[in-house]
Short mmCIF file of C-alpha atoms (C1' of nucleotides) in Angstrom, two decimals:
data_model
loop_
_atom_site.label_atom_id
_atom_site.label_comp_id
_atom_site.label_asym_id
_atom_site.label_seq_id
_atom_site.Cartn_x
_atom_site.Cartn_y
_atom_site.Cartn_z
CA MET A 195 0.00 0.00 0.00
CA PHE A 196 1.21 3.48 -0.80
CA SER A 197 0.51 6.76 0.95
CA GLN A 198 -1.01 9.67 -0.93
CA SER A 199 2.35 11.33 -0.91
CA GLU A 200 4.08 8.28 -2.35
CA GLU A 201 1.38 8.04 -5.00
CA ASN A 202 1.93 11.66 -5.95
CA TYR A 203 5.64 11.07 -6.41
CA LEU A 204 5.02 8.02 -8.59
CA LYS A 205 2.57 9.95 -10.72
CA ALA A 206 4.97 12.88 -11.09
CA ILE A 207 7.76 10.59 -12.26
CA PHE A 208 5.34 8.85 -14.63
CA HIS A 209 4.39 12.17 -16.20
CA LEU A 210 7.98 13.36 -16.46
CA THR A 211 9.04 10.16 -18.18
CA THR A 212 9.18 10.36 -21.96
CA ALA A 213 10.66 8.09 -24.60
CA GLU A 214 13.84 10.21 -24.65
CA LYS A 215 14.63 10.78 -20.99
CA ASN A 216 15.85 7.87 -18.92
CA GLY A 217 16.71 9.34 -15.53
CA ILE A 218 14.33 11.91 -14.08
CA SER A 219 16.13 14.59 -12.08
CA THR A 220 15.52 15.40 -8.46
CA ASN A 221 14.93 19.05 -9.34
CA ALA A 222 12.34 18.24 -11.99
CA ILE A 223 10.34 16.19 -9.51
CA ALA A 224 10.67 18.87 -6.86
CA GLU A 225 9.36 21.49 -9.25
CA LYS A 226 6.46 19.32 -10.43
CA LEU A 227 5.37 18.66 -6.87
CA ALA A 228 6.14 22.15 -5.56
CA THR A 229 8.43 20.71 -2.96
CA LYS A 230 12.16 20.88 -2.16
CA PRO A 231 14.88 18.76 -3.75
CA SER A 232 15.94 17.45 -0.36
CA SER A 233 12.44 16.13 0.27
CA VAL A 234 12.54 14.42 -3.10
CA THR A 235 15.80 12.67 -2.28
CA ASP A 236 14.28 11.29 0.91
CA MET A 237 11.14 10.06 -0.77
CA ILE A 238 12.98 8.58 -3.73
CA ARG A 239 15.07 6.56 -1.35
CA LYS A 240 11.94 5.24 0.28
CA LEU A 241 10.33 4.36 -3.04
CA SER A 242 13.56 2.69 -4.09
CA ASP A 243 13.46 0.51 -0.96
CA LYS A 244 9.93 -0.47 -1.97
CA LYS A 245 11.20 -1.44 -5.44
CA VAL A 246 8.90 0.88 -7.38
CA VAL A 247 11.69 3.11 -8.66
CA SER A 248 15.29 2.44 -9.53
CA TYR A 249 17.70 5.03 -8.29
CA LYS A 250 21.36 5.77 -8.48
CA LYS A 251 22.66 8.72 -6.52
CA TYR A 252 23.16 11.85 -8.61
CA TYR A 253 21.88 10.05 -11.74
CA GLY A 254 18.15 10.46 -11.42
CA VAL A 255 15.33 8.06 -11.04
CA ALA A 256 13.14 5.80 -13.19
CA LEU A 257 10.04 3.74 -12.55
CA THR A 258 10.37 -0.03 -12.34
CA ASN A 259 7.73 -2.14 -14.04
CA SER A 260 5.69 -2.40 -10.89
CA GLY A 261 6.11 1.32 -10.21
CA ARG A 262 4.94 2.15 -13.71
CA LYS A 263 1.88 -0.02 -13.27
CA ILE A 264 0.95 1.66 -10.01
CA ALA A 265 1.48 5.12 -11.50
CA ALA A 266 -0.59 4.29 -14.57
CA TYR A 267 -3.41 3.10 -12.34
CA ILE A 268 -3.41 6.42 -10.48
CA VAL A 269 -3.55 8.26 -13.79
CA ARG A 270 -6.35 5.94 -14.86
CA LYS A 271 -8.33 6.79 -11.77
CA HIS A 272 -7.67 10.52 -12.18
CA ARG A 273 -8.89 10.56 -15.76
CA LEU A 274 -11.93 8.38 -15.15
CA TRP A 275 -12.99 10.75 -12.37
CA GLU A 276 -12.53 13.69 -14.73
CA VAL A 277 -14.86 12.05 -17.21
CA PHE A 278 -17.37 11.44 -14.44
CA LEU A 279 -17.26 15.06 -13.33
CA VAL A 280 -17.76 16.43 -16.83
CA ASP A 281 -20.20 13.86 -18.23
CA LYS A 282 -22.34 13.22 -15.16
CA LEU A 283 -21.96 16.21 -12.86
CA ASP A 284 -21.79 19.00 -15.45
CA PHE A 285 -18.37 20.29 -14.48
CA SER A 286 -16.55 22.14 -17.23
CA TRP A 287 -13.15 20.88 -18.35
CA ASP A 288 -11.30 23.62 -16.51
CA GLU A 289 -12.84 22.74 -13.13
CA VAL A 290 -12.05 19.06 -12.83
CA HIS A 291 -8.36 18.87 -12.11
CA ASP A 292 -8.22 19.71 -8.42
CA VAL A 293 -11.10 17.46 -7.50
CA ALA A 294 -9.74 14.55 -9.55
CA GLU A 295 -6.41 15.11 -7.80
CA GLN A 296 -8.15 14.13 -4.57
CA LEU A 297 -10.40 11.41 -5.96
CA GLU A 298 -7.50 9.56 -7.59
CA HIS A 299 -6.30 8.44 -4.15
CA ILE A 300 -9.49 6.63 -3.16
CA GLN A 301 -8.67 2.95 -2.66
CA SER A 302 -11.30 0.61 -4.05
CA PRO A 303 -10.76 -1.53 -7.13
CA LYS A 304 -14.48 -2.23 -7.34
CA LEU A 305 -15.25 1.49 -7.34
CA ILE A 306 -13.07 2.09 -10.37
CA GLN A 307 -14.29 -1.02 -12.15
CA GLN A 308 -17.91 0.06 -11.70
CA LEU A 309 -17.19 3.69 -12.51
CA ASP A 310 -15.52 2.65 -15.74
CA GLN A 311 -18.59 0.64 -16.71
CA PHE A 312 -20.97 3.41 -15.62
CA LEU A 313 -19.12 5.87 -17.86
CA GLY A 314 -19.21 3.48 -20.83
CA TYR A 315 -15.51 2.54 -20.82
CA PRO A 316 -14.18 5.90 -22.01
CA THR A 317 -10.74 5.99 -23.64
CA GLN A 318 -9.99 9.68 -23.21
CA ASP A 319 -10.45 12.29 -20.51
CA PRO A 320 -12.09 15.70 -21.09
CA HIS A 321 -8.75 17.20 -22.23
CA GLY A 322 -8.16 14.51 -24.83
CA ASP A 323 -5.60 12.60 -22.77
CA PRO A 324 -5.76 8.81 -23.04
CA ILE A 325 -7.04 6.77 -20.11
CA PRO A 326 -4.69 3.88 -19.27
CA ASP A 327 -6.43 0.49 -19.35
CA LYS A 328 -6.62 -1.89 -16.38
CA ASP A 329 -3.16 -3.25 -17.11
CA GLY A 330 -1.64 0.22 -17.25
CA ASN A 331 -1.29 0.34 -21.01
CA LEU A 332 -1.61 3.72 -22.63
CA LYS A 333 -2.84 3.92 -26.19
CA THR A 334 -1.44 7.15 -27.56
CA ILE A 335 -2.82 8.58 -30.74
CA GLU A 336 -0.74 10.14 -33.46
CA LYS A 337 -0.73 13.84 -32.70
CA CYS A 338 1.48 16.92 -33.01
CA LEU A 339 1.50 20.49 -31.83
CA LEU A 340 -0.43 22.99 -33.93
CA SER A 341 2.76 25.08 -34.05
CA THR A 342 4.49 22.35 -36.11
CA LEU A 343 1.88 22.44 -38.88
CA ALA A 344 2.73 24.14 -42.18
CA LYS A 345 0.61 26.55 -44.16
CA ASN A 346 -2.49 24.82 -45.60
CA ASP A 347 -2.09 21.79 -43.28
CA SER A 348 -5.19 20.84 -41.39
CA GLY A 349 -6.34 18.42 -38.74
CA ILE A 350 -8.53 17.82 -35.72
CA PHE A 351 -7.99 19.41 -32.34
CA VAL A 352 -7.45 16.41 -30.05
CA GLY A 353 -5.76 17.65 -26.90
CA VAL A 354 -4.04 20.37 -24.89
CA ASP A 355 -0.56 20.46 -23.48
CA ASP A 356 -1.18 23.00 -20.73
CA SER A 357 -4.46 22.28 -18.99
CA SER A 358 -4.49 25.24 -16.65
CA SER A 359 -7.85 26.72 -15.93
CA ASP A 360 -6.93 30.04 -17.56
CA PHE A 361 -5.93 28.41 -20.82
CA LEU A 362 -8.98 26.14 -20.97
CA GLN A 363 -11.30 29.07 -20.34
CA PHE A 364 -9.56 31.00 -23.10
CA LEU A 365 -10.29 28.12 -25.48
CA ASP A 366 -13.93 28.08 -24.37
CA ARG A 367 -14.27 31.79 -25.18
CA ARG A 368 -12.78 31.23 -28.63
CA ARG A 369 -15.07 28.22 -29.19
CA ILE A 370 -12.05 25.98 -29.64
CA THR A 371 -13.33 22.61 -28.43
CA LEU A 372 -12.07 19.05 -28.70
CA GLY A 373 -12.82 17.38 -32.02
CA LYS A 374 -13.01 20.55 -34.10
CA GLN A 375 -11.34 20.81 -37.51
CA ILE A 376 -8.53 23.38 -37.71
CA LYS A 377 -6.75 24.60 -40.86
CA VAL A 378 -3.61 26.73 -41.00
CA ILE A 379 -4.27 29.63 -43.35
CA GLU A 380 -1.14 31.66 -42.77
CA LYS A 381 2.04 31.51 -40.65
CA GLU A 382 3.72 34.76 -39.61
CA ASP A 383 7.51 34.42 -39.52
CA PHE A 384 8.03 37.48 -37.35
CA ASP A 385 6.26 36.38 -34.13
CA GLU A 386 5.36 32.85 -35.16
CA SER A 387 1.66 33.58 -34.79
CA MET A 388 -0.76 31.86 -37.16
CA LEU A 389 -4.02 32.58 -38.86
CA ILE A 390 -6.23 29.53 -38.55
CA GLU A 391 -9.69 28.59 -39.65
CA ILE A 392 -12.05 26.94 -37.18
CA ASN A 393 -15.85 26.86 -37.04
CA SER A 394 -15.78 28.29 -40.60
CA GLN A 395 -14.18 31.47 -39.34
CA LYS A 396 -10.65 32.78 -39.21
CA MET A 397 -8.74 33.77 -36.11
CA THR A 398 -5.19 34.67 -35.17
CA ILE A 399 -3.40 32.54 -32.63
CA SER A 400 -0.14 33.40 -30.84
CA LYS A 401 2.85 31.10 -30.78
CA LYS A 402 2.18 30.30 -27.15
CA ILE A 403 -1.33 29.10 -27.92
CA ALA A 404 -0.21 27.09 -30.95
CA ASN A 405 2.36 25.38 -28.72
CA ASN A 406 -0.36 24.11 -26.45
CA LEU A 407 -2.81 22.62 -28.93
CA TYR A 408 -2.44 19.05 -30.16
CA ILE A 409 -3.64 18.26 -33.65
CA GLN A 410 -4.26 14.96 -35.35
CA LYS A 411 -3.26 15.67 -38.93
CA SER A 412 -5.66 14.78 -41.70
CA MET B 227 -9.66 23.65 7.01
CA PHE B 228 -9.62 20.37 8.90
CA SER B 229 -7.44 17.32 8.38
CA GLN B 230 -8.96 13.90 7.72
CA SER B 231 -8.10 12.93 11.24
CA GLU B 232 -9.78 16.00 12.70
CA GLU B 233 -12.83 15.32 10.55
CA ASN B 234 -13.00 11.76 11.83
CA TYR B 235 -12.97 12.96 15.42
CA LEU B 236 -15.73 15.48 14.74
CA LYS B 237 -17.83 12.82 13.06
CA ALA B 238 -17.27 10.36 15.92
CA ILE B 239 -18.39 12.94 18.48
CA PHE B 240 -21.38 13.80 16.29
CA HIS B 241 -22.45 10.16 16.19
CA LEU B 242 -21.92 9.65 19.92
CA THR B 243 -24.01 12.70 20.77
CA THR B 244 -27.61 11.94 21.64
CA ALA B 245 -30.38 14.02 23.20
CA GLU B 246 -29.52 12.59 26.63
CA LYS B 247 -25.76 12.74 26.82
CA ASN B 248 -24.07 16.10 27.13
CA GLY B 249 -20.39 15.32 27.60
CA ILE B 250 -18.88 12.61 25.41
CA SER B 251 -16.18 10.65 27.21
CA THR B 252 -12.61 10.31 26.08
CA ASN B 253 -12.87 6.53 26.26
CA ALA B 254 -16.01 6.40 24.12
CA ILE B 255 -14.30 8.41 21.39
CA ALA B 256 -11.18 6.26 21.63
CA GLU B 257 -13.24 3.11 21.22
CA LYS B 258 -15.24 4.50 18.30
CA LEU B 259 -12.07 5.47 16.46
CA ALA B 260 -10.05 2.43 17.53
CA THR B 261 -7.41 4.66 19.02
CA LYS B 262 -6.04 5.32 22.51
CA PRO B 263 -7.55 7.66 25.11
CA SER B 264 -4.31 9.63 25.30
CA SER B 265 -4.51 10.35 21.58
CA VAL B 266 -8.07 11.52 22.04
CA THR B 267 -7.09 13.96 24.77
CA ASP B 268 -4.47 15.48 22.49
CA MET B 269 -6.80 15.85 19.55
CA ILE B 270 -9.68 17.16 21.65
CA ARG B 271 -7.41 19.90 22.94
CA LYS B 272 -6.55 20.82 19.37
CA LEU B 273 -10.19 20.88 18.28
CA SER B 274 -11.00 22.93 21.33
CA ASP B 275 -8.39 25.52 20.31
CA LYS B 276 -10.11 25.64 16.94
CA LYS B 277 -13.46 26.29 18.66
CA VAL B 278 -15.26 23.31 17.15
CA VAL B 279 -15.66 21.47 20.44
CA SER B 280 -16.08 22.68 24.00
CA TYR B 281 -14.00 20.81 26.50
CA LYS B 282 -13.50 20.78 30.22
CA LYS B 283 -10.85 18.46 31.59
CA TYR B 284 -12.23 15.21 32.95
CA TYR B 285 -15.80 16.20 31.99
CA GLY B 286 -15.99 15.13 28.40
CA VAL B 287 -16.48 17.00 25.21
CA ALA B 288 -19.34 18.44 23.15
CA LEU B 289 -19.57 19.95 19.67
CA THR B 290 -20.02 23.70 19.36
CA ASN B 291 -22.48 25.00 16.79
CA SER B 292 -19.78 25.36 14.18
CA GLY B 293 -18.39 21.92 15.05
CA ARG B 294 -21.81 20.36 14.70
CA LYS B 295 -22.27 21.98 11.32
CA ILE B 296 -18.94 20.66 10.06
CA ALA B 297 -19.66 17.17 11.38
CA ALA B 298 -23.13 17.12 9.83
CA TYR B 299 -21.63 18.10 6.49
CA ILE B 300 -19.20 15.17 6.65
CA VAL B 301 -22.10 12.84 7.43
CA ARG B 302 -24.01 14.42 4.54
CA LYS B 303 -21.15 13.68 2.19
CA HIS B 304 -20.75 10.14 3.48
CA ARG B 305 -24.41 9.31 2.97
CA LEU B 306 -24.70 10.96 -0.43
CA TRP B 307 -21.73 8.91 -1.61
CA GLU B 308 -23.40 5.75 -0.27
CA VAL B 309 -26.48 6.55 -2.33
CA PHE B 310 -24.28 7.09 -5.37
CA LEU B 311 -22.52 3.77 -4.90
CA VAL B 312 -25.74 1.82 -4.53
CA ASP B 313 -27.95 3.65 -7.03
CA LYS B 314 -25.43 4.34 -9.77
CA LEU B 315 -22.58 1.87 -9.37
CA ASP B 316 -24.56 -1.20 -8.28
CA PHE B 317 -22.84 -1.66 -4.95
CA SER B 318 -24.88 -3.55 -2.38
CA TRP B 319 -25.67 -1.87 0.93
CA ASP B 320 -23.08 -3.90 2.81
CA GLU B 321 -20.22 -2.82 0.55
CA VAL B 322 -20.49 0.94 0.68
CA HIS B 323 -19.25 1.93 4.10
CA ASP B 324 -15.49 1.71 3.69
CA VAL B 325 -15.47 3.50 0.37
CA ALA B 326 -17.78 6.25 1.62
CA GLU B 327 -15.46 6.60 4.61
CA GLN B 328 -12.78 7.72 2.16
CA LEU B 329 -14.98 9.74 -0.17
CA GLU B 330 -16.46 11.82 2.66
CA HIS B 331 -13.14 13.65 3.00
CA ILE B 332 -13.00 14.98 -0.55
CA GLN B 333 -13.07 18.77 -0.43
CA SER B 334 -15.26 20.34 -3.08
CA PRO B 335 -18.56 22.04 -2.32
CA LYS B 336 -19.47 21.99 -6.00
CA LEU B 337 -18.91 18.24 -6.17
CA ILE B 338 -21.41 17.60 -3.38
CA GLN B 339 -23.88 20.12 -4.74
CA GLN B 340 -23.82 18.47 -8.15
CA LEU B 341 -23.82 14.96 -6.76
CA ASP B 342 -26.90 15.77 -4.69
CA GLN B 343 -28.68 17.01 -7.81
CA PHE B 344 -27.49 14.05 -9.88
CA LEU B 345 -28.92 11.66 -7.30
CA GLY B 346 -32.25 13.51 -7.20
CA TYR B 347 -31.83 15.10 -3.76
CA PRO B 348 -32.15 11.89 -1.74
CA THR B 349 -33.18 12.20 1.93
CA GLN B 350 -31.97 8.80 3.14
CA ASP B 351 -28.95 6.61 2.62
CA PRO B 352 -29.14 2.91 1.66
CA HIS B 353 -29.44 1.89 5.33
CA GLY B 354 -32.37 4.21 5.97
CA ASP B 355 -30.33 6.85 7.79
CA PRO B 356 -31.31 10.46 7.09
CA ILE B 357 -29.03 12.66 4.99
CA PRO B 358 -28.38 16.04 6.66
CA ASP B 359 -29.39 18.99 4.48
CA LYS B 360 -26.99 21.72 3.35
CA ASP B 361 -27.40 23.57 6.65
CA GLY B 362 -26.63 20.48 8.68
CA ASN B 363 -30.20 19.83 9.75
CA LEU B 364 -31.19 16.24 10.26
CA LYS B 365 -34.81 15.26 9.77
CA THR B 366 -35.31 12.16 11.89
CA ILE B 367 -38.33 10.02 11.36
CA GLU B 368 -40.37 8.45 14.13
CA LYS B 369 -38.98 4.98 14.58
CA CYS B 370 -38.36 2.35 17.24
CA LEU B 371 -36.54 -0.93 17.59
CA LEU B 372 -38.40 -4.03 16.50
CA SER B 373 -37.64 -5.49 19.94
CA THR B 374 -39.86 -2.85 21.58
CA LEU B 375 -42.95 -3.84 19.59
CA ALA B 376 -45.68 -5.85 21.28
CA LYS B 377 -47.50 -8.89 19.93
CA ASN B 378 -49.70 -8.00 16.96
CA ASP B 379 -47.96 -4.62 16.44
CA SER B 380 -46.78 -4.00 12.94
CA GLY B 381 -44.84 -1.44 10.96
CA ILE B 382 -42.39 -0.78 8.18
CA PHE B 383 -38.71 -1.72 8.32
CA VAL B 384 -36.97 1.67 7.94
CA GLY B 385 -33.42 1.25 9.18
CA VAL B 386 -30.71 -0.75 10.91
CA ASP B 387 -28.77 0.03 14.06
CA ASP B 388 -25.74 -2.13 13.33
CA SER B 389 -24.69 -1.76 9.71
CA SER B 390 -21.87 -4.27 9.69
CA SER B 391 -21.42 -6.23 6.52
CA ASP B 392 -22.26 -9.52 8.25
CA PHE B 393 -25.56 -8.26 9.57
CA LEU B 394 -26.60 -6.65 6.29
CA GLN B 395 -25.80 -9.82 4.37
CA PHE B 396 -27.84 -11.80 6.87
CA LEU B 397 -30.79 -9.50 6.15
CA ASP B 398 -30.31 -9.98 2.41
CA ARG B 399 -30.44 -13.76 2.80
CA ARG B 400 -33.65 -13.50 4.79
CA ARG B 401 -35.15 -11.09 2.23
CA ILE B 402 -35.51 -8.40 4.89
CA THR B 403 -35.17 -5.18 2.90
CA LEU B 404 -35.89 -1.54 3.64
CA GLY B 405 -39.54 -0.57 3.24
CA LYS B 406 -41.00 -4.01 3.95
CA GLN B 407 -44.00 -4.47 6.23
CA ILE B 408 -43.27 -6.50 9.40
CA LYS B 409 -45.81 -7.83 11.91
CA VAL B 410 -45.05 -9.35 15.31
CA ILE B 411 -46.92 -12.66 15.55
CA GLU B 412 -45.46 -13.96 18.80
CA LYS B 413 -42.94 -12.91 21.44
CA GLU B 414 -41.05 -15.57 23.38
CA ASP B 415 -40.42 -14.53 26.99
CA PHE B 416 -37.68 -17.06 27.59
CA ASP B 417 -35.04 -15.82 25.10
CA GLU B 418 -36.84 -12.73 23.84
CA SER B 419 -36.93 -14.06 20.32
CA MET B 420 -39.93 -13.20 18.13
CA LEU B 421 -41.95 -14.77 15.41
CA ILE B 422 -42.59 -12.17 12.73
CA GLU B 423 -44.37 -12.07 9.43
CA ILE B 424 -42.64 -10.49 6.43
CA ASN B 425 -43.11 -11.12 2.69
CA SER B 426 -46.28 -13.06 3.62
CA GLN B 427 -44.23 -15.64 5.46
CA LYS B 428 -43.31 -16.24 9.06
CA MET B 429 -39.83 -16.38 10.50
CA THR B 430 -38.18 -16.43 13.89
CA ILE B 431 -35.82 -13.66 14.84
CA SER B 432 -33.44 -13.62 17.83
CA LYS B 433 -33.34 -10.82 20.36
CA LYS B 434 -30.07 -9.60 18.91
CA ILE B 435 -31.58 -9.20 15.46
CA ALA B 436 -34.73 -7.52 16.80
CA ASN B 437 -32.50 -5.04 18.61
CA ASN B 438 -30.95 -3.95 15.35
CA LEU B 439 -34.00 -3.33 13.21
CA TYR B 440 -35.79 0.02 13.23
CA ILE B 441 -39.51 0.00 12.59
CA GLN B 442 -41.86 2.84 11.79
CA LYS B 443 -45.06 1.79 13.54
CA SER B 444 -48.27 1.80 11.60
"C1'" DA C 166 41.91 21.81 -16.96
"C1'" DT C 167 40.28 24.49 -13.75
"C1'" DA C 168 36.96 27.58 -11.67
"C1'" DA C 169 32.27 28.90 -11.28
"C1'" DA C 170 27.67 27.58 -11.38
"C1'" DT C 171 24.26 24.22 -10.74
"C1'" DA C 172 22.29 20.03 -8.92
"C1'" DT C 173 22.01 16.76 -5.35
"C1'" DT C 174 22.60 14.86 -0.98
"C1'" DT C 175 23.27 14.97 4.05
"C1'" DA C 176 22.48 16.54 8.66
"C1'" DG C 177 19.55 18.21 11.77
"C1'" DA C 178 15.02 20.35 12.97
"C1'" DT C 179 9.84 20.62 12.77
"C1'" DT C 180 4.90 19.28 12.72
"C1'" DA C 181 0.88 16.13 12.94
"C1'" DG C 182 -0.71 12.22 14.71
"C1'" DT C 183 0.00 8.48 17.17
"C1'" DC C 184 1.73 5.36 21.07
"C1'" DT C 185 3.23 3.50 26.02
"C1'" DA C 186 3.81 4.09 30.74
"C1'" DA C 187 3.07 6.66 34.66
"C1'" DA C 188 0.57 10.18 37.29
"C1'" DA C 189 -3.65 12.37 38.63
"C1'" DA C 190 -8.58 12.78 39.06
"C1'" DA C 191 -13.12 10.91 39.41
"C1'" DT C 192 -16.16 7.16 40.59
"C1'" DG C 193 -17.91 3.20 43.10
"C1'" DA C 194 -18.09 -0.18 46.87
"C1'" DT C 195 -17.99 -1.20 51.38
"C1'" DA D 245 -15.31 8.25 54.49
"C1'" DT D 246 -11.92 5.63 52.78
"C1'" DC D 247 -9.87 2.53 49.54
"C1'" DA D 248 -9.87 0.26 45.15
"C1'" DT D 249 -11.08 0.68 40.49
"C1'" DT D 250 -11.70 3.11 36.45
"C1'" DT D 251 -11.06 7.06 33.58
"C1'" DT D 252 -8.42 10.71 32.02
"C1'" DT D 253 -4.38 13.31 31.49
"C1'" DT D 254 0.60 14.07 31.24
"C1'" DA D 255 5.24 13.12 29.87
"C1'" DG D 256 8.13 11.41 26.72
"C1'" DA D 257 9.00 8.79 22.48
"C1'" DC D 258 8.17 7.44 17.55
"C1'" DT D 259 7.14 7.78 12.40
"C1'" DA D 260 6.11 10.09 8.02
"C1'" DA D 261 6.77 13.95 5.50
"C1'" DT D 262 8.48 17.99 5.19
"C1'" DC D 263 11.93 22.00 5.69
"C1'" DT D 264 16.62 24.88 5.97
"C1'" DA D 265 21.39 25.16 5.74
"C1'" DA D 266 25.58 23.14 4.75
"C1'" DA D 267 28.35 19.81 2.28
"C1'" DT D 268 29.38 17.31 -1.82
"C1'" DA D 269 29.10 15.93 -6.59
"C1'" DT D 270 28.36 17.10 -11.36
"C1'" DT D 271 28.19 20.12 -15.23
"C1'" DT D 272 29.41 24.20 -17.80
"C1'" DA D 273 32.22 27.93 -19.32
"C1'" DT D 274 36.39 29.83 -20.07
#
DNA sequence: ATAAATATTTAGATTAGTCTAAAAAATGAT
DNA sequence: ATCATTTTTTAGACTAATCTAAATATTTAT
């Protein structure tokens, strides 16, 4: 059994792990969890004793197979709860994160099994992120940042990188919602802004925005 | 804000408080929470500093108005979650307690507001216990223990005193479910068992069982 | 290759919540 | 009313999770 704090560390490492990076740094974890590097060292040592992370002093940390499975299950729970909040309790996609952050720690396999069924076995959360299956497998879809598209490319808006409340509310105001078709009409070299077409109308989008929108090319 | 532990103490005191008793004893709280009296003394002092309980050394403890309101809200959350688990996720009434015990600590007023609406503003949990309203008011119905009924009295089964899994499963096997009509056919002086009629059939019930079933007399 | 900057770890302290053992207060029995 | 029993509190210790400050290792820049 793992404490909430231990679970949060596992999840943070899971999210910081990408195909490229092998050892996750103490500082990166500390920043992600808004804690101090010294606290991270302590906790990592504890998780290492429990065989859920492998750790070599000064060389960062990585999840073991069992650690990855536990982390994926926490992410699964988090995302299922987000779907519940949006689909059943009429939360908007910018309101769900903090509550799901609490709900993900509830211990009850039956609860999650039944919730999954109740929600109709969803595969993505309200931000377009994939929901790991029971075995911790994550089916990622082919997607890229809007900023990487060339003039006249188009695709479907399938996810966000930053899911802060401010950003999500901005998207709501601009009527940029998951599943919409987006076409790049013009790219401005000077500030890297773009003119895009969505909902049959054109709008200008800054580089920062384009860097936070995932597109599935068509 | 109150920690999970503080919330559990408030809830325990809330449940131990009845019309008769004014000061709840340290030992009673310790037993309810499966902890030690010395731990209770420490926590009570802390809750007293926070003005949610009134406390005089050696004379027990009582909730203040604000303490009572907080405790009632935790009970409200617990019971709403129980309804959710039974009505929406197909849990049976003997499986919900431990999960609700965790869910009651989730902090999100909107979550509870929306859940309440989603469930259709229920007034009772799956065991027949009343759900406190938003202001912490508890509407108790007129009820008495089956053991207090006389021969030929009858009424509706509206709640249980003991809601342990074992007892609830026993009731399931005997087809004794909330809302059923029960009539006392015979009372046995010797062992205080009773012969009752339910579901148009007769069955014998021990004193212990009769002491755990609440009846609304008709 | 060395010095400066950065990252990480260690050492020691703190807080919340708990415990055991002993002391103190209240209660109950004669 | 006194003594024994029970209840409650106090004192001191422990663990998990965190922190600050100092020490050490690694990386980067010249």
